[in-house]
Coordinates of C-alpha atoms and ligand atoms in Angstrom, one line a residue:
M1 CA 87.8 123.2 144.3
Y2 CA 86.1 125.4 146.9
T3 CA 83.8 122.6 148.2
L4 CA 86.6 120.0 148.3
T5 CA 88.9 122.4 150.1
K6 CA 86.2 123.1 152.6
L7 CA 85.6 119.4 153.3
L8 CA 89.3 118.6 153.6
E9 CA 90.7 121.6 155.5
G10 CA 89.4 120.4 158.9
K11 CA 91.7 117.4 158.8
H12 CA 94.3 118.1 156.1
E13 CA 96.4 120.8 154.6
V14 CA 95.3 121.7 151.1
Y15 CA 97.7 123.0 148.4
A16 CA 96.9 124.4 145.0
I17 CA 99.1 123.3 142.1
F18 CA 99.1 126.3 139.8
H19 CA 99.0 125.9 136.0
G20 CA 98.0 122.3 136.0
W21 CA 100.8 119.8 135.6
R22 CA 103.2 122.6 134.9
G23 CA 102.9 123.5 138.6
I24 CA 104.7 120.3 139.6
L25 CA 107.5 120.8 137.1
D26 CA 107.9 124.5 138.3
K27 CA 107.0 123.7 141.9
E28 CA 104.3 126.3 141.8
V29 CA 102.4 125.0 144.8
R30 CA 100.7 127.1 147.5
R31 CA 98.7 126.5 150.5
V32 CA 95.0 127.5 150.1
R33 CA 92.1 127.9 152.4
S34 CA 88.4 127.8 151.4
K35 CA 88.0 131.5 152.3
D36 CA 90.5 132.3 149.6
L37 CA 88.4 130.4 147.0
I38 CA 84.9 131.5 147.8
D39 CA 85.0 134.6 145.6
T40 CA 85.8 132.6 142.4
A41 CA 83.8 129.5 143.4
F42 CA 80.8 130.4 141.3
T43 CA 82.5 131.8 138.2
G44 CA 83.9 130.1 135.1
G45 CA 87.6 129.6 134.4
T46 CA 90.0 128.6 137.1
F47 CA 91.6 130.6 140.0
I48 CA 94.7 128.4 139.9
R49 CA 95.1 128.9 136.2
T50 CA 95.9 126.2 133.7
S51 CA 98.3 125.2 131.0
R52 CA 98.6 122.5 128.3
T53 CA 101.7 121.1 129.8
N54 CA 101.9 117.4 129.6
P55 CA 104.3 115.6 132.0
P56 CA 105.1 113.2 129.2
F57 CA 106.6 110.1 130.7
K58 CA 108.1 109.5 127.3
D59 CA 110.5 112.4 127.9
E60 CA 112.8 110.9 130.5
T61 CA 114.3 114.2 131.7
R62 CA 110.9 115.7 132.3
A63 CA 109.7 112.5 133.9
E64 CA 112.6 112.6 136.3
T65 CA 112.0 116.2 137.2
F66 CA 108.4 115.4 137.7
A67 CA 109.1 112.5 140.0
K68 CA 111.8 114.3 142.0
N69 CA 109.6 117.4 142.5
L70 CA 106.7 115.2 143.6
R71 CA 108.9 113.6 146.2
E72 CA 110.2 116.9 147.4
L73 CA 106.8 118.5 147.6
G74 CA 105.6 115.5 149.7
L75 CA 102.0 115.6 148.5
D76 CA 100.0 112.6 149.8
V77 CA 97.2 112.9 147.3
I78 CA 96.7 114.8 144.1
V79 CA 93.2 115.6 143.0
A80 CA 93.3 116.1 139.3
I81 CA 90.4 118.3 138.0
G82 CA 90.1 118.4 134.2
G83 CA 89.5 116.8 130.9
D84 CA 90.8 113.6 129.3
D85 CA 94.4 115.0 129.0
T86 CA 94.6 116.1 132.6
L87 CA 93.1 112.8 133.8
S88 CA 95.2 110.6 131.5
A89 CA 98.3 112.3 133.0
A90 CA 96.9 111.6 136.5
A91 CA 96.3 107.9 135.5
Q92 CA 99.9 107.6 134.4
T93 CA 101.1 109.3 137.6
Q94 CA 99.1 106.8 139.7
A95 CA 100.3 103.9 137.5
R96 CA 104.0 104.9 137.9
G97 CA 104.2 103.0 141.2
G98 CA 104.3 105.3 144.2
L99 CA 104.7 108.6 142.4
A100 CA 101.5 109.9 144.0
N101 CA 98.0 108.8 144.9
V102 CA 95.5 110.4 142.6
V103 CA 91.7 111.0 142.6
G104 CA 90.2 112.5 139.4
I105 CA 87.3 114.9 138.9
P106 CA 86.1 115.2 135.3
K107 CA 85.7 118.9 134.2
T108 CA 85.6 120.0 130.6
I109 CA 83.0 121.8 128.4
D110 CA 83.5 119.0 125.8
N111 CA 81.8 116.3 127.9
D112 CA 84.1 113.8 126.3
V113 CA 85.7 112.1 129.4
Y114 CA 85.3 108.3 129.1
G115 CA 83.5 106.7 132.0
T116 CA 81.2 109.6 133.0
D117 CA 78.0 110.8 131.3
Y118 CA 78.6 114.4 132.4
T119 CA 81.6 116.6 133.1
I120 CA 81.5 119.9 135.1
G121 CA 81.2 122.8 132.7
F122 CA 79.4 121.2 129.8
D123 CA 75.9 122.2 130.9
T124 CA 76.9 125.9 131.4
A125 CA 78.7 126.0 128.1
V126 CA 75.8 124.5 126.2
N127 CA 73.4 127.0 127.8
E128 CA 75.7 129.8 126.6
A129 CA 75.8 128.2 123.1
I130 CA 72.0 128.2 123.1
R131 CA 71.9 131.8 124.2
V132 CA 74.2 132.8 121.3
T133 CA 72.3 130.7 118.8
E134 CA 68.9 132.1 119.8
S135 CA 70.3 135.6 119.6
F136 CA 71.7 134.9 116.1
K137 CA 68.3 133.6 115.1
T138 CA 66.7 137.0 115.5
T139 CA 68.7 138.2 112.5
L140 CA 68.2 135.0 110.5
V141 CA 64.4 135.4 110.8
S142 CA 64.1 139.1 110.1
H143 CA 66.7 139.2 107.3
E144 CA 65.6 135.8 105.9
R145 CA 69.1 134.3 106.0
V146 CA 70.7 131.0 106.6
G147 CA 72.9 130.8 109.7
V148 CA 75.7 128.5 110.7
V149 CA 76.8 128.4 114.4
E150 CA 80.1 126.7 115.0
V151 CA 80.7 125.4 118.5
M152 CA 83.7 123.9 120.3
G153 CA 84.0 120.3 121.5
R154 CA 87.0 118.9 119.7
E155 CA 86.6 115.3 118.4
A156 CA 83.3 115.0 120.3
G157 CA 80.0 116.4 119.1
W158 CA 78.3 116.8 122.4
I159 CA 78.1 120.6 122.5
A160 CA 76.8 120.7 118.9
L161 CA 74.3 117.9 119.5
F162 CA 72.8 119.4 122.7
T163 CA 72.8 122.9 121.1
G164 CA 71.0 121.5 118.1
L165 CA 68.5 119.6 120.1
A166 CA 67.7 122.5 122.4
T167 CA 67.2 124.9 119.5
M168 CA 65.8 122.3 117.1
A169 CA 68.3 123.3 114.4
D170 CA 67.7 122.3 110.8
F171 CA 70.9 120.4 110.6
V172 CA 73.7 119.5 113.0
L173 CA 77.1 118.3 111.9
I174 CA 79.2 116.3 114.4
P175 CA 82.6 114.6 114.0
E176 CA 81.1 111.2 114.8
K177 CA 78.9 111.3 111.8
P178 CA 80.6 112.7 108.7
V179 CA 78.1 114.0 106.1
N180 CA 78.3 115.2 102.6
W181 CA 77.8 119.0 102.6
D182 CA 75.4 118.7 99.6
I183 CA 73.0 116.9 102.0
V184 CA 73.1 119.9 104.3
A185 CA 72.6 122.3 101.4
N186 CA 69.6 120.3 100.2
R187 CA 68.1 120.4 103.7
V188 CA 68.6 124.2 103.7
K189 CA 66.9 124.6 100.4
E190 CA 63.9 122.5 101.5
V191 CA 63.5 124.4 104.8
Y192 CA 64.1 127.8 103.3
K193 CA 61.3 127.3 100.7
D194 CA 58.7 127.2 103.4
R195 CA 60.1 129.3 106.2
R196 CA 62.7 131.6 104.6
W197 CA 65.4 131.1 107.2
A198 CA 67.4 128.1 108.4
L199 CA 69.8 127.3 111.2
I200 CA 72.7 124.9 111.1
V201 CA 74.9 124.0 114.1
V202 CA 78.4 122.6 113.4
S203 CA 81.0 121.1 115.7
E204 CA 84.5 122.6 115.2
G205 CA 86.0 119.1 115.1
I206 CA 84.4 118.0 111.8
K207 CA 87.5 119.3 110.0
E208 CA 91.1 119.8 111.0
Y209 CA 93.2 122.5 109.3
G210 CA 96.6 121.3 110.5
G211 CA 98.9 123.7 112.2
P212 CA 101.0 123.3 115.4
K213 CA 99.9 120.7 118.0
D214 CA 99.9 121.2 121.7
E215 CA 101.8 118.9 124.1
F216 CA 98.9 116.4 124.2
G217 CA 98.9 116.2 120.4
H218 CA 95.8 118.3 119.7
S219 CA 95.7 120.7 116.7
R220 CA 94.0 124.0 117.2
L221 CA 90.5 123.7 115.7
G222 CA 88.0 126.2 114.5
G223 CA 86.9 127.9 111.3
V224 CA 84.9 125.2 109.6
G225 CA 81.7 127.2 110.2
N226 CA 82.9 129.9 107.7
E227 CA 83.8 127.3 105.1
L228 CA 80.4 125.6 105.5
A229 CA 78.5 128.9 105.3
Q230 CA 80.3 129.8 102.0
Y231 CA 79.6 126.3 100.6
I232 CA 75.9 126.6 101.4
E233 CA 75.7 130.0 99.9
K234 CA 77.4 128.9 96.7
V235 CA 75.2 125.8 96.3
T236 CA 71.9 127.3 97.3
G237 CA 72.3 130.9 96.3
I238 CA 70.9 132.0 99.6
E239 CA 72.7 134.5 101.8
T240 CA 74.4 132.5 104.5
R241 CA 76.3 133.8 107.5
A242 CA 78.5 132.1 110.2
V243 CA 78.9 132.9 113.8
I244 CA 81.7 131.3 115.8
P245 CA 81.3 131.9 119.6
G246 CA 84.6 130.1 120.3
H247 CA 85.8 130.8 123.8
I248 CA 82.7 132.9 124.6
I249 CA 80.9 129.7 125.7
R250 CA 83.7 128.9 128.2
G251 CA 83.1 132.0 130.2
G252 CA 80.8 134.9 131.1
A253 CA 77.7 133.2 132.3
P254 CA 77.5 132.0 135.9
P255 CA 77.5 128.2 136.2
T256 CA 74.1 126.5 135.8
V257 CA 72.4 124.8 138.8
F258 CA 73.2 121.4 137.2
D259 CA 77.0 122.3 137.1
R260 CA 77.0 123.7 140.6
V261 CA 75.3 120.7 142.1
L262 CA 77.4 118.3 140.0
A263 CA 80.6 120.0 141.3
V264 CA 79.4 119.6 144.9
R265 CA 78.5 116.0 144.3
F266 CA 81.8 115.2 142.6
A267 CA 83.7 117.0 145.4
T268 CA 81.9 115.0 148.1
E269 CA 82.6 111.7 146.4
A270 CA 86.3 112.7 145.9
F271 CA 86.5 113.6 149.6
N272 CA 85.0 110.2 150.5
A273 CA 87.5 108.4 148.2
I274 CA 90.4 110.3 149.9
E275 CA 89.1 109.6 153.4
S276 CA 88.7 105.9 152.7
G277 CA 92.1 105.6 150.9
D278 CA 90.4 104.6 147.6
F279 CA 93.0 106.0 145.2
G280 CA 93.4 105.7 141.5
K281 CA 89.8 106.5 141.0
M282 CA 87.8 109.1 139.0
V283 CA 84.4 110.2 140.3
A284 CA 81.7 109.9 137.6
Y285 CA 78.1 110.6 136.8
R286 CA 76.3 107.5 135.6
G287 CA 72.9 106.8 134.0
G288 CA 70.1 107.9 136.3
G289 CA 72.3 110.4 138.1
D290 CA 74.3 108.2 140.5
I291 CA 77.8 109.4 141.5
V292 CA 80.2 106.5 141.4
R293 CA 84.0 105.9 141.3
V294 CA 85.7 104.3 138.3
P295 CA 89.3 103.2 137.9
I296 CA 91.1 106.3 136.5
T297 CA 93.0 104.0 134.1
E298 CA 89.7 103.5 132.2
V299 CA 90.1 107.1 131.0
L300 CA 93.6 106.7 129.7
G301 CA 93.8 107.5 126.0
K302 CA 90.0 107.3 125.4
N303 CA 87.3 109.7 124.6
R304 CA 83.6 109.5 125.1
L305 CA 82.0 110.2 121.8
V306 CA 78.4 110.5 120.7
S307 CA 77.1 107.0 120.3
G308 CA 74.2 104.6 121.3
Y309 CA 71.1 106.4 122.4
W310 CA 72.5 109.8 121.6
M311 CA 73.4 108.8 118.1
K312 CA 69.9 107.4 117.6
L313 CA 68.5 110.7 118.7
Y314 CA 70.8 112.5 116.3
E315 CA 69.7 110.3 113.5
T316 CA 66.0 110.9 114.3
Y317 CA 66.5 114.5 113.3
W318 CA 69.5 114.7 111.0
G319 CA 70.2 111.3 109.8
G320 CA 68.7 109.5 106.8
T321 CA 68.5 112.6 104.6
Ligands
F6P401 O1 88.9 121.2 125.5 C1 88.1 122.3 125.7 C2 88.2 123.2 124.5 O2 87.4 124.3 124.8 C3 87.9 122.6 123.2 O3 86.5 122.5 123.0 C4 88.6 123.5 122.2 O4 88.9 123.0 121.0 C5 89.8 123.8 123.0 O5 89.5 123.7 124.4 C6 90.3 125.2 122.8 O6 91.5 125.3 123.5 P1 92.5 126.5 123.3 O7 91.8 127.7 123.9 O8 93.7 126.1 124.0 O9 92.7 126.7 121.8

């Protein structure tokens, strides 16, 4: 947001919409200048705060308030920075003829936005997950235990997969590849015989426990790591502990160089899209590292899940057991 504001402010007035889409419904919109943003530019979280408010176009009253407020606010372009929920709402806003012009920037630790290979925040979150996992490993080795690390990511196993690859975990469980837990327990037994410790990484999204859903229809996830640890301990008879870093990986550490440069590159491309009037697009990272623009409607209602090359890599280490 800092970089984009810096690029835009010479020619345009920049306003921050606080609390995501809720800021339109509440008209919580304030002028910002890059000098106000510099102090939080290289930290996690978001200076303009966030919410899980969905401007559901299904709810006519809310849709009317949303449209009316947008007209009254007189915003020429909305730059939507967020994950699939934020960007899907942006795509619907663009599609609703003339409500607003939008440009999307993918940003979520989950790395599950359709149309881009990387999202801002993923790299930093995975680095934090690796740090926690390595730190846990100290106890696993010295106390000769089995450890289960549960990481976030919702329906997508990217954080678990990358954490597992980067620490060479003995097993990784991801939502895209359901596996019988006995297979995991057998792998643990096998590894433990030789080495007397073992490490498992599990994605929170392999199991839903129900409970209330947010406005985008997502249940709160988390907790499967404990259940898996208890199962492994019961089946193998080996002491097994779980660690659930949860939100810890979303904050704390300063962004990695990859995320910083990605944010600058996305901001630059979003600026170029705005200047050339190329609206209804999301900036994206593709293949060898090119930054491109894709129609934001591509993102609508879709998730990018572990598949193709990445699934093959997964299977090389944790498939076929
Ligand atoms: O979408 C990002 C994410 O961190 C998911 O990985 C996780 O399931 C969810 O948000 C947690 O959200 P909340 O803090 O609202 O429960």
